[in-house]
């Protein structure tokens, strides 16, 4: 009985839990509730992925209304995977949140903090589950509005201005998406993605559809922080509470990327990307993003901001995969989507552990801490190697498939950019490691102790995941290929 | 000429869209930016309502003797979008209040100056 409703439960459980978390009198009670909810969602998302891989796509009719009239939740391997990533990261972040949030957020705001976290979680899961394009907009705004509030909870006052900046950019992006959906609705008269996929081929030559498509892409490029529309991201990630940085860096951009993939390859007919300049634009913005953001990252003095710029660069790699518009390219994008969540999650968590101990993460503050906090330092080194793409780590698998996709099209420039980008990652991660280990510790840093186990355990879960998925790529690659097929990208 | 006059509702929507968008980009005052954002969102609401019109159609309320109705779906969608717009405005203004408390100003250039003089 319950297994038929997994798709809906994934969205409804956190949505119902959010107001409950807000009215609970103690912060720890809200935390407990959030922990139970996110773990339950993790299990459900795992079951859902298993069901999709073994029994094929799930179609869930909300309220029993048949699509395309009613809202349909349609789950295939791709959204099942993204839902699993979101709920897994949430389930790992929440144990970490207990101490980190108590340190960074005023006590009376903690129940509200978990409430907004659950809302954001529900919104992100909703985007992945739904098969209705207008529903995507609604869930997008649920997750965005709660993430603006969460970012503004940061300790420094810049958190407020960066939340405001993100609100303006995010709302512009969402409204652009709304315009695009309206224009496409005007031509097709439907909002259901599968129905759109059937009706769009007849009208793809119309200017209205092209305009709508462009609006949707720009709208989501803003949400995804695709270069050069990434300006909100470094500030938001730097000043948000650490837990939120971990969660958003590992999930929000991934979900936005998922929507892009869905619209590019499922909703619009196969080949639309290559007929229009879309593919080239993705490739161009990906290449520019990888190079520019990596160079910016090298010059950052704040470790969180450095990692934020590195995120923009990693999004560039994913955009390049889309730009190839081939089966291999999209597979590489999906693999990197999964692996990047693991490595950025681990890195931001480790930096959060440093912030927990010394209250800052500027390069000059963290000097010599590697010897005082060996486990945190180890996590940064391994996750950093994964970010660079050293064999034996998850990052290598992503880069390998991305290079294969580029070689298939003999895009030598792209191959060069991917390899050069990794070299730049060596430089900026090297800078962090140098400051942590090779610089002498200041007086104050000598007495710093290792971070508490509650912060280290979640970090190391992600670090081990980086190694495990680096050595055993069967799961990631299998699911990614399954997902690329489900998207409707023709295998060549 | 018919093309221009016949689509006047779309011209109004596009005009408002540009006014709103320009206000968001060009104004340094945080409240004015939110006002611009509102105008921008409302223009999209108008666009949707225009799309829903069916030439010669009556208001979508079942009445005897009427066969042709306008499409009510865009109206329903826009009701949702209006709620989202209200929530965004409220959150945006709340942030402006907090920024005013923290910086003592809501002018973007002055905030920028304070952050960089530290």
Coordinates of C-alpha atoms in Angstrom, one line a residue:
Chain A
X1 CA 0.0 0.0 0.0
X2 CA 2.6 2.5 1.2
X3 CA 5.0 1.8 -1.6
X4 CA 2.5 3.2 -4.2
X5 CA 2.7 6.5 -2.5
X6 CA 6.4 6.9 -1.9
X7 CA 6.6 9.6 -4.6
X8 CA 4.1 11.8 -2.8
X9 CA 5.3 11.0 0.7
X10 CA 8.8 12.3 -0.1
X11 CA 7.3 15.8 -0.6
X12 CA 4.5 15.7 1.9
X13 CA 6.4 14.4 5.0
X14 CA 8.9 17.3 5.2
X15 CA 6.1 19.8 4.2
X16 CA 4.0 18.7 7.1
X17 CA 6.9 18.5 9.5
X18 CA 8.1 22.0 8.8
X19 CA 5.3 23.9 10.7
X20 CA 5.6 21.3 13.5
X21 CA 9.3 22.0 13.8
X22 CA 8.6 25.7 14.1
X23 CA 6.2 25.4 17.1
X24 CA 8.3 22.9 19.1
X25 CA 9.5 24.6 22.2
X26 CA 13.1 23.4 22.2
X27 CA 15.7 23.6 19.5
X28 CA 16.8 20.0 20.1
X29 CA 13.2 18.7 19.7
X30 CA 13.0 20.4 16.3
X31 CA 16.4 18.9 15.5
X32 CA 15.2 15.4 16.4
X33 CA 12.1 15.8 14.2
X34 CA 14.2 17.0 11.3
X35 CA 16.6 14.1 11.8
X36 CA 13.8 11.6 11.7
X37 CA 12.1 13.2 8.7
X38 CA 15.3 13.5 6.6
X39 CA 16.3 9.9 7.5
X40 CA 12.8 8.6 6.5
X41 CA 13.0 10.5 3.3
X42 CA 16.4 9.0 2.6
X43 CA 15.1 5.5 3.0
X44 CA 12.0 6.3 0.9
X45 CA 14.2 7.9 -1.9
X46 CA 16.4 4.8 -1.9
X47 CA 13.3 2.5 -2.2
X48 CA 12.0 4.7 -5.0
X49 CA 15.3 4.5 -6.9
X50 CA 15.3 0.7 -6.5
X51 CA 11.7 0.5 -7.7
X52 CA 12.4 2.7 -10.8
X53 CA 15.5 0.8 -11.8
X54 CA 13.8 -2.6 -11.5
X55 CA 10.2 -1.8 -12.5
X56 CA 10.5 1.2 -14.8
X57 CA 9.2 4.8 -14.5
X58 CA 6.6 5.6 -11.9
X59 CA 3.6 7.8 -12.7
X60 CA 1.7 9.1 -9.7
X61 CA -1.6 10.9 -10.3
X62 CA -2.3 13.4 -7.6
X63 CA -5.8 13.1 -6.2
X64 CA -6.6 10.5 -8.8
X65 CA -6.8 13.1 -11.6
X66 CA -5.5 11.6 -14.8
X67 CA -2.7 13.5 -16.6
X68 CA -2.5 15.8 -18.5
X69 CA -5.5 17.4 -16.6
X70 CA -4.3 16.6 -13.1
X71 CA -0.8 17.1 -11.7
X72 CA 1.4 14.0 -12.3
X73 CA 4.5 13.0 -10.4
X74 CA 6.6 11.2 -12.9
X75 CA 9.7 9.4 -11.6
X76 CA 12.4 7.9 -13.8
X77 CA 16.0 7.0 -13.0
X78 CA 17.2 10.6 -13.2
X79 CA 14.8 12.3 -10.8
X80 CA 15.0 9.2 -8.5
X81 CA 18.8 9.7 -8.4
X82 CA 18.5 13.4 -7.8
X83 CA 15.9 12.9 -5.0
X84 CA 18.3 10.3 -3.5
X85 CA 21.2 12.8 -3.6
X86 CA 19.1 15.5 -2.0
X87 CA 17.7 13.3 0.8
X88 CA 21.1 11.6 1.4
X89 CA 22.9 14.9 1.8
X90 CA 20.1 16.2 4.1
X91 CA 20.2 13.1 6.2
X92 CA 24.0 13.5 6.6
X93 CA 23.8 17.3 7.1
X94 CA 21.3 17.2 10.0
X95 CA 23.5 15.3 12.5
X96 CA 26.2 17.8 11.6
X97 CA 23.7 20.6 12.1
X98 CA 23.1 20.0 15.8
X99 CA 26.4 21.5 17.1
X100 CA 27.2 23.8 14.2
X101 CA 23.8 25.5 14.3
X102 CA 23.9 25.9 18.1
X103 CA 27.2 27.7 17.7
X104 CA 26.2 29.9 14.8
X105 CA 22.5 30.6 15.2
X106 CA 20.8 32.4 18.2
X107 CA 19.0 29.9 20.5
X108 CA 15.5 31.2 20.1
X109 CA 15.7 31.0 16.3
X110 CA 16.8 27.3 16.1
X111 CA 13.2 25.8 15.8
X112 CA 12.5 28.3 13.0
X113 CA 15.8 27.4 11.4
X114 CA 14.9 23.7 11.2
X115 CA 11.4 24.7 10.0
X116 CA 12.9 26.7 7.1
X117 CA 15.4 23.9 6.4
X118 CA 12.6 21.3 6.1
X119 CA 10.6 23.7 3.8
X120 CA 13.7 24.1 1.6
X121 CA 14.1 20.3 1.6
X122 CA 10.5 19.8 0.7
X123 CA 10.8 22.3 -2.1
X124 CA 13.9 20.7 -3.6
X125 CA 12.3 17.2 -3.4
X126 CA 9.1 18.6 -5.0
X127 CA 11.1 19.9 -8.0
X128 CA 12.6 16.5 -8.6
X129 CA 9.4 14.6 -8.2
X130 CA 6.9 16.6 -10.2
X131 CA 6.1 16.0 -13.9
X132 CA 4.2 19.3 -14.2
X133 CA 6.2 22.3 -15.4
X134 CA 4.2 24.9 -13.5
X135 CA 4.5 22.8 -10.3
X136 CA 8.3 23.1 -10.8
X137 CA 7.9 26.9 -10.4
X138 CA 5.8 26.6 -7.2
X139 CA 8.3 24.2 -5.6
X140 CA 11.2 26.3 -6.9
X141 CA 9.8 29.3 -5.0
X142 CA 9.2 27.2 -1.9
X143 CA 12.8 26.1 -1.8
X144 CA 14.2 29.5 -2.8
X145 CA 12.2 31.6 -0.4
X146 CA 13.3 29.4 2.5
X147 CA 16.9 29.4 1.4
X148 CA 16.9 33.2 1.3
X149 CA 15.7 33.2 4.9
X150 CA 18.3 30.5 5.8
X151 CA 21.2 32.5 4.3
X152 CA 20.2 35.6 6.1
X153 CA 20.7 33.8 9.4
X154 CA 24.5 34.0 9.0
X155 CA 26.4 35.6 11.8
X156 CA 27.8 38.6 9.9
X157 CA 25.7 41.4 8.6
X158 CA 26.9 40.7 5.0
X159 CA 24.7 37.6 5.3
X160 CA 21.7 40.0 5.0
X161 CA 22.9 41.8 1.9
X162 CA 23.9 38.5 0.2
X163 CA 20.5 37.0 1.0
X164 CA 18.9 40.2 -0.5
X165 CA 21.1 39.9 -3.6
X166 CA 20.2 36.3 -4.0
X167 CA 16.5 37.2 -3.5
X168 CA 16.6 39.7 -6.3
X169 CA 18.5 37.4 -8.7
X170 CA 16.5 34.3 -7.7
X171 CA 13.2 36.0 -8.2
X172 CA 14.2 37.4 -11.6
X173 CA 15.3 33.9 -12.5
X174 CA 12.0 32.3 -11.3
X175 CA 10.0 35.0 -13.1
X176 CA 11.9 34.4 -16.3
X177 CA 11.0 30.7 -16.0
X178 CA 7.4 31.7 -15.5
X179 CA 7.4 33.8 -18.7
X180 CA 8.9 30.9 -20.6
X181 CA 6.3 28.5 -19.3
X182 CA 3.5 30.9 -20.2
X183 CA 4.7 31.3 -23.8
X184 CA 5.0 27.5 -24.2
X185 CA 1.6 27.0 -22.7
X186 CA 0.2 29.5 -25.1
X187 CA 1.5 27.4 -28.0
X188 CA 0.7 23.9 -26.7
X189 CA -2.1 24.3 -24.1
X190 CA -0.5 21.9 -21.7
X191 CA 1.8 22.0 -18.7
X192 CA 2.4 18.2 -18.2
X193 CA 6.0 17.5 -19.3
X194 CA 5.2 14.2 -21.0
X195 CA 2.3 15.8 -22.9
X196 CA 4.6 18.7 -23.8
X197 CA 7.1 16.3 -25.2
X198 CA 4.5 14.9 -27.5
X199 CA 3.0 18.3 -28.6
X200 CA 6.2 20.4 -28.9
X201 CA 7.7 18.7 -32.1
X202 CA 4.9 20.2 -34.2
X203 CA 5.5 23.7 -33.1
X204 CA 9.3 23.9 -32.5
X205 CA 9.8 26.1 -35.5
X206 CA 7.6 28.9 -34.0
X207 CA 9.4 31.9 -32.6
X208 CA 7.2 31.9 -29.5
X209 CA 8.5 28.5 -28.5
X210 CA 12.1 29.6 -29.1
X211 CA 11.5 32.7 -27.0
X212 CA 9.9 30.6 -24.2
X213 CA 12.8 28.1 -24.3
X214 CA 15.3 31.0 -24.0
X215 CA 13.5 32.5 -21.0
X216 CA 13.4 29.1 -19.3
X217 CA 17.1 28.5 -19.9
X218 CA 18.1 31.9 -18.6
X219 CA 15.8 31.6 -15.6
X220 CA 17.3 28.3 -14.6
X221 CA 20.9 29.4 -15.5
X222 CA 20.4 32.1 -12.8
X223 CA 19.3 29.5 -10.3
X224 CA 22.1 27.2 -11.3
X225 CA 24.7 30.0 -11.0
X226 CA 25.9 29.1 -14.5
X227 CA 28.8 31.4 -15.5
X228 CA 28.3 34.4 -16.0
X229 CA 25.1 34.4 -14.0
X230 CA 26.8 33.2 -10.9
X231 CA 27.3 36.5 -9.1
X232 CA 25.0 35.7 -6.2
X233 CA 26.6 32.4 -5.3
X234 CA 30.0 33.3 -3.8
X235 CA 28.5 35.8 -1.4
X236 CA 25.6 33.6 -0.4
X237 CA 27.9 30.6 0.3
X238 CA 30.4 32.6 2.2
X239 CA 28.1 34.3 4.6
X240 CA 25.4 31.6 5.1
X241 CA 25.5 29.5 8.2
X242 CA 27.9 26.5 7.5
X243 CA 25.2 23.9 7.6
X244 CA 23.2 25.8 4.9
X245 CA 26.3 26.2 2.8
X246 CA 26.9 22.5 2.9
X247 CA 23.3 21.7 2.1
X248 CA 22.8 24.3 -0.7
X249 CA 26.1 23.6 -2.3
X250 CA 25.4 19.9 -2.5
X251 CA 21.7 20.0 -3.5
X252 CA 20.2 23.3 -4.7
X253 CA 22.4 23.7 -7.8
X254 CA 22.1 20.0 -8.6
X255 CA 18.3 20.3 -8.6
X256 CA 18.5 23.3 -10.9
X257 CA 20.7 21.3 -13.2
X258 CA 18.3 18.4 -13.2
X259 CA 15.5 20.7 -14.4
X260 CA 17.7 22.0 -17.2
X261 CA 18.4 18.4 -18.3
X262 CA 14.8 17.5 -18.1
X263 CA 13.7 20.5 -20.2
X264 CA 16.5 20.2 -22.7
X265 CA 16.2 16.5 -23.4
X266 CA 12.8 15.2 -22.3
X267 CA 10.4 18.2 -22.8
X268 CA 12.0 19.5 -26.0
X269 CA 12.5 17.0 -28.8
X270 CA 15.8 15.2 -29.2
X271 CA 18.1 17.3 -31.4
X272 CA 16.7 20.6 -30.4
X273 CA 19.9 21.3 -28.5
X274 CA 22.0 20.8 -31.6
X275 CA 19.7 22.6 -34.0
X276 CA 19.7 25.7 -32.0
X277 CA 22.9 27.3 -30.6
X278 CA 22.0 26.0 -27.1
X279 CA 24.7 23.3 -27.1
X280 CA 27.4 25.7 -28.1
X281 CA 26.3 28.3 -25.6
X282 CA 26.4 25.7 -22.8
X283 CA 29.9 24.6 -23.9
X284 CA 31.1 28.2 -24.1
X285 CA 29.7 29.2 -20.7
X286 CA 31.1 26.0 -19.3
X287 CA 34.6 26.6 -20.6
X288 CA 34.6 30.2 -19.5
X289 CA 33.2 29.2 -16.1
X290 CA 35.8 26.6 -15.5
X291 CA 38.7 28.9 -16.3
X292 CA 37.5 32.1 -14.8
X293 CA 36.0 30.8 -11.6
X294 CA 39.1 28.6 -11.0
X295 CA 41.4 31.5 -11.4
X296 CA 39.2 33.6 -9.0
X297 CA 39.3 30.8 -6.5
X298 CA 43.1 30.9 -6.4
X299 CA 43.0 34.5 -5.3
X300 CA 40.5 34.1 -2.4
X301 CA 41.6 34.7 1.1
X302 CA 38.4 33.2 2.7
X303 CA 38.3 29.4 2.4
X304 CA 34.5 29.3 2.1
X305 CA 34.6 31.8 -0.7
X306 CA 37.4 29.9 -2.4
X307 CA 35.2 26.7 -2.3
X308 CA 32.2 28.7 -3.6
X309 CA 34.2 29.8 -6.6
X310 CA 35.3 26.3 -7.1
X311 CA 31.6 25.3 -7.1
X312 CA 31.0 27.7 -10.0
X313 CA 33.9 26.0 -11.9
X314 CA 32.4 22.6 -11.2
X315 CA 29.1 23.7 -12.5
X316 CA 31.0 24.7 -15.6
X317 CA 32.1 21.1 -16.1
X318 CA 28.5 20.0 -15.9
X319 CA 27.5 22.6 -18.4
X320 CA 30.2 21.3 -20.8
X321 CA 28.7 17.8 -20.5
X322 CA 25.3 19.3 -21.6
X323 CA 27.0 21.2 -24.3
X324 CA 28.3 18.0 -26.0
X325 CA 24.6 17.0 -26.2
X326 CA 25.6 13.4 -26.6
X327 CA 24.8 10.3 -24.6
X328 CA 28.3 10.3 -23.1
X329 CA 28.2 14.0 -22.3
X330 CA 24.9 13.8 -20.5
X331 CA 26.1 10.7 -18.6
X332 CA 29.2 12.6 -17.5
X333 CA 27.1 15.5 -16.4
X334 CA 24.9 13.2 -14.3
X335 CA 28.0 11.4 -12.8
X336 CA 29.6 14.7 -11.9
X337 CA 26.3 16.0 -10.4
X338 CA 26.4 13.0 -8.0
X339 CA 30.1 13.2 -7.3
X340 CA 30.3 16.9 -6.8
X341 CA 27.6 16.7 -4.1
X342 CA 29.9 14.3 -2.3
X343 CA 33.1 16.3 -2.5
X344 CA 31.7 19.8 -1.9
X345 CA 29.6 18.4 0.9
X346 CA 32.7 16.9 2.6
X347 CA 34.8 20.0 2.0
X348 CA 32.3 22.5 3.3
X349 CA 31.7 20.3 6.3
X350 CA 35.4 20.1 7.1
X351 CA 35.7 23.9 6.8
X352 CA 32.7 24.2 9.1
X353 CA 34.5 22.1 11.7
X354 CA 37.4 24.7 11.6
X355 CA 34.8 27.5 11.9
X356 CA 33.3 25.7 14.9
X357 CA 36.7 25.7 16.7
X358 CA 38.1 29.1 15.8
X359 CA 35.1 31.0 14.5
X360 CA 36.7 32.1 11.2
X361 CA 38.1 30.6 8.0
X362 CA 40.4 33.2 6.5
X363 CA 43.7 31.9 5.2
X364 CA 45.7 33.8 7.9
X365 CA 43.4 32.4 10.7
X366 CA 43.8 28.8 9.8
X367 CA 47.6 28.6 9.6
X368 CA 49.0 25.5 11.2
X369 CA 45.7 24.0 12.2
X370 CA 46.3 20.9 10.2
X371 CA 48.4 19.5 12.9
X372 CA 46.0 20.4 15.7
X373 CA 43.0 19.0 13.8
X374 CA 44.4 15.9 12.0
X375 CA 41.0 14.3 11.1
X376 CA 39.5 17.6 9.8
X377 CA 42.7 18.1 7.8
X378 CA 42.6 14.5 6.4
X379 CA 39.0 15.1 5.2
X380 CA 40.1 18.3 3.4
X381 CA 43.0 16.5 1.8
X382 CA 41.0 13.5 0.5
X383 CA 38.0 15.6 -0.6
X384 CA 40.4 18.1 -2.2
X385 CA 42.1 15.3 -4.1
X386 CA 38.6 14.2 -5.3
X387 CA 37.9 17.8 -6.4
X388 CA 41.1 17.8 -8.4
X389 CA 40.2 14.4 -9.9
X390 CA 43.0 12.1 -8.6
X391 CA 42.5 8.4 -9.5
X392 CA 40.9 6.4 -6.7
X393 CA 38.5 9.2 -5.8
X394 CA 35.0 10.0 -7.1
X395 CA 36.2 13.2 -8.9
X396 CA 38.4 11.1 -11.2
X397 CA 35.4 9.1 -12.5
X398 CA 33.6 12.4 -13.4
X399 CA 36.6 13.8 -15.2
X400 CA 37.3 10.5 -16.9
X401 CA 33.8 10.3 -18.4
X402 CA 33.8 14.0 -19.3
X403 CA 37.1 13.7 -21.1
X404 CA 35.8 10.6 -22.9
X405 CA 32.7 12.6 -24.0
X406 CA 34.9 15.4 -25.3
X407 CA 37.2 12.9 -27.1
X408 CA 34.3 11.3 -28.8
X409 CA 33.5 14.6 -30.5
X410 CA 37.2 15.4 -31.0
X411 CA 36.7 18.6 -29.0
X412 CA 40.4 19.0 -28.2
X413 CA 39.9 22.5 -26.7
X414 CA 37.4 21.1 -24.2
X415 CA 39.8 18.2 -23.3
X416 CA 42.5 20.8 -22.7
X417 CA 40.2 23.0 -20.5
X418 CA 39.1 20.0 -18.4
X419 CA 42.7 19.0 -17.7
X420 CA 43.9 22.6 -17.2
X421 CA 40.9 23.2 -14.8
X422 CA 42.1 20.3 -12.7
X423 CA 45.6 21.9 -12.6
X424 CA 44.0 25.1 -11.4
X425 CA 42.2 23.0 -8.7
X426 CA 45.6 21.7 -7.6
X427 CA 46.7 25.3 -7.1
X428 CA 43.8 26.5 -5.0
X429 CA 43.4 23.3 -3.0
X430 CA 47.2 23.4 -2.5
X431 CA 46.9 26.9 -1.1
X432 CA 44.4 25.7 1.6
X433 CA 46.6 22.7 2.4
X434 CA 49.7 24.8 2.6
X435 CA 48.1 27.2 5.0
X436 CA 46.7 24.4 7.2
X437 CA 49.8 22.2 7.4
X438 CA 53.0 23.9 6.2
X439 CA 52.6 27.3 7.8
X440 CA 53.7 27.6 11.5
X441 CA 50.7 27.8 13.9
X442 CA 50.1 31.0 15.7
X443 CA 50.0 31.1 19.5
X444 CA 46.2 31.0 19.6
X445 CA 46.0 28.1 17.1
X446 CA 48.3 25.9 19.2
X447 CA 45.7 25.3 21.8
X448 CA 42.9 24.4 19.3
X449 CA 41.5 20.9 19.7
X450 CA 40.2 18.5 17.1
X451 CA 36.5 19.0 16.2
X452 CA 33.8 17.0 18.1
X453 CA 32.9 13.6 16.8
X454 CA 29.4 14.8 15.8
X455 CA 31.0 17.1 13.2
X456 CA 33.7 14.7 12.1
X457 CA 31.5 11.6 11.6
X458 CA 29.2 13.1 8.9
X459 CA 32.2 14.6 7.2
X460 CA 34.0 11.3 7.1
X461 CA 30.9 9.5 5.8
X462 CA 31.1 11.8 2.8
X463 CA 34.9 11.3 2.6
X464 CA 34.5 7.5 2.5
X465 CA 31.8 7.9 -0.1
X466 CA 34.3 9.9 -2.2
X467 CA 36.7 7.0 -2.0
X468 CA 34.1 4.2 -2.4
X469 CA 32.5 5.8 -5.5
X470 CA 36.0 6.4 -6.8
X471 CA 37.0 2.8 -6.6
X472 CA 33.6 1.3 -7.5
X473 CA 32.0 3.3 -10.2
X474 CA 29.5 0.6 -11.1
X475 CA 26.6 2.2 -9.2
X476 CA 27.2 5.8 -10.4
X477 CA 27.9 5.0 -14.0
X478 CA 25.1 2.4 -14.2
X479 CA 22.5 4.8 -12.8
X480 CA 23.8 7.7 -14.8
X481 CA 23.5 5.7 -18.1
X482 CA 20.1 4.5 -17.1
X483 CA 19.1 8.1 -16.3
X484 CA 20.5 9.5 -19.6
X485 CA 18.5 6.8 -21.5
X486 CA 15.4 7.8 -19.5
X487 CA 16.0 11.4 -20.5
X488 CA 15.6 10.4 -24.1
X489 CA 19.2 11.2 -25.2
X490 CA 19.9 8.8 -28.1
X491 CA 22.8 6.5 -27.4
X492 CA 25.2 6.5 -30.3
Chain B
X1 CA -0.8 48.9 -37.7
X2 CA -3.4 46.2 -36.9
X3 CA -0.7 44.1 -35.6
X4 CA 0.4 46.8 -33.2
X5 CA -3.1 47.8 -32.0
X6 CA -4.5 44.2 -32.0
X7 CA -1.9 43.1 -29.6
X8 CA -2.0 46.1 -27.3
X9 CA -2.4 44.0 -24.2
X10 CA 0.9 42.3 -25.0
X11 CA 2.6 45.7 -25.6
X12 CA 1.4 46.8 -22.1
X13 CA 2.8 43.6 -20.6
X14 CA 6.2 44.1 -22.4
X15 CA 6.3 47.7 -21.4
X16 CA 5.7 47.0 -17.7
X17 CA 8.2 44.1 -17.9
X18 CA 10.9 46.4 -19.1
X19 CA 10.0 49.2 -16.7
X20 CA 10.2 46.7 -13.8
X21 CA 13.4 45.0 -15.0
X22 CA 15.1 48.4 -15.6
X23 CA 14.1 49.6 -12.1
X24 CA 15.6 46.5 -10.5
X25 CA 18.9 46.9 -12.3
X26 CA 19.3 50.7 -12.2
X27 CA 18.1 51.7 -8.7
X28 CA 20.4 51.7 -5.8
X29 CA 17.7 52.0 -3.2
X30 CA 16.8 48.5 -1.9
X31 CA 13.0 49.3 -1.5
X32 CA 12.8 50.7 -5.0
X33 CA 14.4 47.5 -6.3
X34 CA 11.6 45.5 -4.6
X35 CA 9.0 47.9 -6.2
X36 CA 10.6 47.2 -9.6
X37 CA 10.6 43.5 -8.9
X38 CA 6.8 43.7 -8.2
X39 CA 6.1 45.6 -11.4
X40 CA 8.1 43.0 -13.3
X41 CA 6.1 40.1 -11.7
X42 CA 2.8 41.9 -12.3
X43 CA 3.6 42.2 -16.0
X44 CA 4.0 38.4 -16.2
X45 CA 0.6 38.1 -14.5
X46 CA -0.9 40.3 -17.3
X47 CA 0.8 38.2 -19.9
X48 CA -0.8 35.0 -18.5
X49 CA -4.3 36.6 -18.3
X50 CA -4.0 37.7 -21.9
X51 CA -3.1 34.2 -23.0
X52 CA -6.2 32.9 -21.3
X53 CA -8.6 35.1 -23.4
X54 CA -10.6 33.4 -26.1
X55 CA -12.0 35.8 -28.7
X56 CA -15.7 36.1 -28.1
X57 CA -15.6 33.9 -25.0
X58 CA -17.5 34.6 -21.9
X59 CA -16.2 34.6 -18.4
X60 CA -15.6 31.0 -17.4
X61 CA -18.7 30.6 -15.2
X62 CA -21.2 28.0 -16.4
X63 CA -24.3 29.7 -17.6
X64 CA -27.1 28.4 -19.8
X65 CA -27.0 29.4 -23.4
X66 CA -23.3 30.1 -23.5
X67 CA -21.0 27.8 -25.5
X68 CA -17.7 29.6 -25.6
X69 CA -15.8 30.4 -22.5
X70 CA -12.4 31.9 -21.9
X71 CA -9.7 29.6 -20.6
X72 CA -9.7 29.7 -16.7
X73 CA -6.5 27.8 -16.2
X74 CA -4.1 30.7 -16.6
X75 CA -6.1 32.6 -14.0
X76 CA -5.7 29.8 -11.5
X77 CA -2.0 29.6 -12.2
X78 CA -1.6 33.3 -11.7
X79 CA -3.4 33.1 -8.4
X80 CA -0.6 30.9 -7.2
X81 CA 2.0 33.2 -8.7
X82 CA 0.4 36.2 -6.9
X83 CA 0.7 34.4 -3.6
X84 CA 4.4 33.6 -4.4
X85 CA 4.9 37.3 -5.3
X86 CA 3.4 38.5 -2.0
X87 CA 5.7 36.1 -0.1
X88 CA 8.7 37.3 -2.0
X89 CA 7.9 41.0 -1.4
X90 CA 7.3 40.3 2.3
X91 CA 10.6 38.5 2.7
X92 CA 12.4 41.1 0.7
X93 CA 11.1 43.9 2.8
X94 CA 11.9 42.1 6.0
X95 CA 15.4 41.7 4.8
X96 CA 15.5 45.5 4.0
X97 CA 14.4 46.2 7.6
X98 CA 17.2 44.0 9.0
X99 CA 19.7 45.6 6.6
X100 CA 18.6 49.1 7.8
X101 CA 19.1 47.9 11.4
X102 CA 22.6 46.5 10.6
X103 CA 23.9 49.2 8.4
X104 CA 21.8 52.3 9.1
X105 CA 21.1 52.8 5.4
X106 CA 19.3 51.1 2.5
X107 CA 21.3 52.7 -0.3
X108 CA 23.4 50.0 -2.1
X109 CA 26.5 52.2 -2.6
X110 CA 26.6 53.2 1.0
X111 CA 26.3 49.6 2.2
X112 CA 29.0 48.6 -0.2
X113 CA 31.3 51.4 1.1
X114 CA 30.7 50.2 4.7
X115 CA 31.6 46.6 3.9
X116 CA 34.8 47.6 2.2
X117 CA 36.0 50.2 4.7
X118 CA 36.3 47.5 7.4

